[in-house]
Amino acid sequence: MCELFAMSSRQAATVNFSLEEFSRHGGLTGPHKDGWGIVFFEDDDVRIIKDTTPASTSPWVRFLEDHPLRSQIVISHIRKATLGELSLKNTQPFTRELGGRQHVFVHNGHIPGIQDPKSFELGFYRPLGTTDSETAFCVLLGRLQHLWLASDWPPTSAARVEVLRSFARDITSLGLANFIYSDGELLVAHGHRRRQEDGEFGPPGLHMLIRECPHSDRSFETTGLTVAPLDQRVALFASVPLTDEPWRPLAEGEVLAVKDGETL
């Protein structure tokens, strides 16, 4: 199965990101060797890097280590292909514009029923590739479209989160449905089930860690993050804990919305 990683922070931070540890899972210490990708939100747009080679050997991971990027929202994915050939169009994260914002989605699981047009309407958006994950993203955008194109723009956080909750409830009936989504302001994570170390499928499908860094007079480095001398709060999500810190497992079906590192 794939693995997910995301960060939401009060102040822009680098994610050298446990990037080293996370990328090891992409073909070195884990079987997720079918490509990887990462998105950094910046100025209402995104910087995106995707590669079909394993993250553990990708030159783009080395590039990011040598050229660290700062962002308040970062989303990443390492792939173990279950549906769709090895190609960039099937590599996550997936991005689309809606309502003048970039929207980003990553999914871990298998939900083939999402591609049944009788049950899940695509609306305006169509997938470029052949994965169930990208189809799910297009379905989600179709449900969000009326909010983002309404006259009272931008939509409220509560309205957006309710659409995400309803979407999560619907797709969990199809299979394994861990996902992370962001519109550049909110980051929303849904934990479901995934294959555990004993080979059985069950919760947790995602873990969360909060780091708080009080104001200081100088920069310092903590595991995976370089923090400027500012009051900082960081929310991290990962399929499996990336450090020995107290990561909290999300309950099956739990949806969390985060803004600037704060849980809403």
XYZ file of C-alpha atoms in Angstrom:
264
model
C 0.000 0.000 0.000
C 1.008 3.604 -0.497
C 2.137 5.948 2.255
C 1.101 9.546 2.891
C 2.779 12.508 4.582
C 1.551 16.054 5.183
C 2.389 19.148 7.198
C 0.436 22.250 8.203
C 2.315 24.934 10.125
C 1.755 28.371 11.603
C 4.952 29.700 10.025
C 6.532 28.449 6.813
C 8.989 25.656 7.521
C 11.201 23.274 5.611
C 10.387 19.611 5.652
C 13.707 18.112 5.293
C 10.971 16.586 6.465
C 11.612 13.541 7.827
C 11.988 13.529 4.031
C 15.012 11.330 4.519
C 13.088 8.809 6.633
C 9.918 8.992 4.530
C 11.837 8.490 1.280
C 13.521 5.386 2.709
C 10.099 3.762 2.796
C 9.940 4.282 -0.973
C 11.780 1.148 -2.053
C 14.492 0.837 0.603
C 12.845 -0.107 3.907
C 9.394 -0.481 2.353
C 7.822 -1.841 -0.852
C 6.553 1.512 -2.148
C 8.823 1.672 -5.194
C 6.386 2.765 -7.902
C 7.013 6.513 -7.788
C 6.496 9.413 -5.446
C 5.523 13.080 -5.391
C 5.441 16.169 -3.206
C 3.561 19.488 -3.256
C 4.569 22.746 -1.557
C 1.890 25.452 -1.373
C 3.168 28.970 -2.010
C 1.357 32.262 -2.800
C -1.968 30.646 -3.801
C -0.120 28.270 -6.109
C 1.895 25.088 -5.714
C 5.341 23.760 -6.492
C 4.994 20.103 -7.435
C 7.596 17.405 -8.043
C 6.628 13.911 -9.220
C 8.827 11.012 -10.255
C 8.168 7.422 -11.325
C 11.378 6.123 -9.749
C 11.525 4.971 -6.105
C 11.793 7.831 -3.633
C 14.768 6.172 -1.941
C 16.862 6.549 -5.117
C 15.200 9.567 -6.730
C 17.539 12.453 -7.601
C 14.648 14.821 -6.824
C 14.807 13.851 -3.139
C 18.499 14.729 -3.150
C 17.639 18.003 -4.911
C 15.176 18.940 -2.150
C 17.696 18.076 0.523
C 20.181 20.436 -1.148
C 17.555 23.103 -1.944
C 15.085 23.068 0.961
C 11.760 24.777 0.245
C 9.662 26.558 2.873
C 5.909 26.229 3.010
C 3.030 26.223 5.458
C 1.386 23.247 3.741
C 3.261 20.270 2.302
C 1.706 17.034 1.027
C 3.618 13.973 -0.187
C 2.923 10.419 -1.364
C 4.990 7.314 -2.084
C 3.320 4.769 -4.335
C 2.883 1.034 -4.406
C 0.794 0.556 -7.531
C -2.420 -1.446 -7.237
C -4.333 0.071 -10.165
C -2.916 1.915 -13.171
C 0.423 1.643 -14.926
C 3.639 3.259 -13.763
C 3.428 6.800 -15.192
C 3.474 10.429 -14.112
C -0.258 10.812 -14.698
C -0.877 8.013 -12.183
C 1.586 9.436 -9.656
C 0.281 11.401 -6.672
C -0.252 14.087 -5.412
C -3.028 15.098 -7.806
C -3.737 18.819 -8.310
C -6.549 20.822 -9.907
C -7.700 24.459 -9.912
C -11.149 25.238 -8.541
C -12.506 28.651 -7.637
C -9.140 30.337 -8.103
C -7.386 27.976 -5.684
C -5.138 24.989 -6.182
C -6.571 21.830 -4.632
C -4.367 18.842 -3.790
C -5.277 15.240 -2.937
C -3.432 12.062 -1.949
C -5.022 8.694 -1.199
C -3.833 5.444 0.329
C -6.034 2.408 -0.242
C -8.104 0.691 -2.898
C -11.616 1.896 -3.817
C -12.371 0.476 -7.292
C -16.117 1.123 -6.964
C -15.449 4.852 -7.228
C -15.165 4.376 -11.003
C -18.797 3.298 -11.336
C -20.493 6.350 -12.943
C -23.909 5.138 -11.793
C -22.885 5.508 -8.151
C -20.336 8.354 -8.233
C -20.826 11.273 -10.586
C -17.671 12.929 -11.875
C -19.196 16.277 -12.835
C -16.867 18.729 -14.580
C -13.540 17.096 -13.640
C -12.045 14.080 -15.398
C -8.999 11.982 -14.451
C -5.872 12.126 -16.586
C -4.771 8.657 -15.515
C -6.413 5.373 -14.644
C -6.213 5.173 -10.849
C -9.154 4.935 -8.501
C -7.441 7.597 -6.375
C -7.571 10.269 -9.083
C -11.165 9.383 -9.891
C -11.997 9.863 -6.206
C -10.372 13.310 -6.321
C -12.474 14.271 -9.342
C -15.628 13.122 -7.535
C -14.643 15.194 -4.493
C -14.030 18.312 -6.596
C -17.427 17.874 -8.206
C -18.987 17.954 -4.747
C -16.955 20.999 -3.702
C -17.609 22.934 -6.907
C -20.882 24.559 -5.839
C -19.162 25.996 -2.752
C -16.161 27.444 -4.550
C -18.163 28.929 -7.429
C -20.810 30.550 -5.224
C -21.035 34.333 -4.802
C -20.059 34.230 -1.112
C -16.473 33.235 -1.874
C -14.491 31.767 -0.204
C -16.750 29.149 1.378
C -16.706 28.761 5.132
C -14.419 26.218 6.728
C -17.438 24.449 8.196
C -19.099 24.049 4.784
C -15.922 22.705 3.217
C -15.277 20.237 6.018
C -18.843 18.940 5.892
C -18.397 18.065 2.200
C -15.163 16.254 3.071
C -16.871 14.340 5.885
C -19.727 13.247 3.622
C -17.275 12.222 0.900
C -15.231 10.207 3.435
C -18.326 8.391 4.666
C -19.297 7.457 1.114
C -15.942 6.093 -0.040
C -15.228 4.036 3.092
C -17.993 1.705 1.936
C -15.882 0.886 -1.143
C -12.639 -0.209 0.475
C -9.575 1.365 2.075
C -9.858 5.142 2.090
C -7.131 7.071 3.875
C -6.702 10.480 2.261
C -5.290 13.975 2.755
C -6.658 17.036 0.950
C -5.836 20.731 0.975
C -7.121 23.888 -0.709
C -4.113 25.944 0.367
C -5.831 27.109 3.564
C -7.282 24.014 5.218
C -5.600 20.649 5.376
C -8.066 17.797 5.932
C -7.024 14.241 6.820
C -9.218 11.143 6.915
C -7.924 8.046 8.676
C -9.418 4.675 7.809
C -7.716 1.264 7.571
C -4.518 -0.080 6.029
C -2.431 -3.254 6.027
C -0.731 -3.532 9.415
C 2.562 -5.247 10.270
C 0.752 -8.530 10.996
C -0.639 -8.529 7.446
C -4.204 -7.827 8.551
C -6.212 -4.807 7.410
C -7.408 -2.463 10.137
C -6.974 0.927 11.789
C -5.025 3.098 12.129
C -4.544 4.289 8.579
C -2.972 7.626 9.578
C -1.080 9.094 12.525
C -0.806 12.708 13.696
C 1.881 14.586 15.617
C 1.754 18.146 16.982
C 4.979 20.067 17.581
C 5.028 23.392 19.373
C 8.112 25.564 19.282
C 7.957 28.654 21.515
C 9.470 31.944 20.462
C 13.246 32.121 20.720
C 15.983 34.446 19.564
C 17.608 32.079 17.113
C 16.796 29.363 14.622
C 17.071 25.753 15.636
C 16.590 22.340 14.092
C 14.230 19.617 15.256
C 13.644 16.246 13.655
C 12.876 16.902 10.030
C 12.182 20.633 10.397
C 14.238 23.801 10.475
C 12.375 26.375 12.556
C 12.899 30.139 12.335
C 12.960 32.257 15.529
C 9.172 32.604 15.560
C 6.346 31.158 17.586
C 5.693 27.948 15.691
C 3.119 25.164 15.731
C 3.276 22.254 13.311
C 0.802 19.453 12.619
C 2.247 16.401 10.881
C 0.379 13.454 9.377
C 1.905 10.173 8.228
C 0.705 6.688 7.408
C 3.188 5.298 9.917
C 5.142 7.262 12.555
C 8.376 8.663 11.140
C 10.074 9.334 14.495
C 9.982 7.950 18.040
C 7.800 10.875 19.173
C 4.235 10.289 20.477
C 2.311 10.140 17.199
C -1.432 9.762 17.781
C -3.249 7.167 15.652
C -6.423 8.456 14.010
C -9.510 6.430 14.779
C -11.195 4.585 11.920
C -13.326 7.135 10.073
C -11.859 10.141 11.903
C -11.701 13.380 9.907
C -9.394 16.173 11.096
C -9.228 19.688 9.648
C -6.124 21.761 10.358
C -5.280 25.380 9.598
C -1.885 26.946 10.325
C -0.990 23.940 12.475
C -4.133 24.258 14.601
C -6.853 21.623 14.672
C -10.218 23.213 13.912
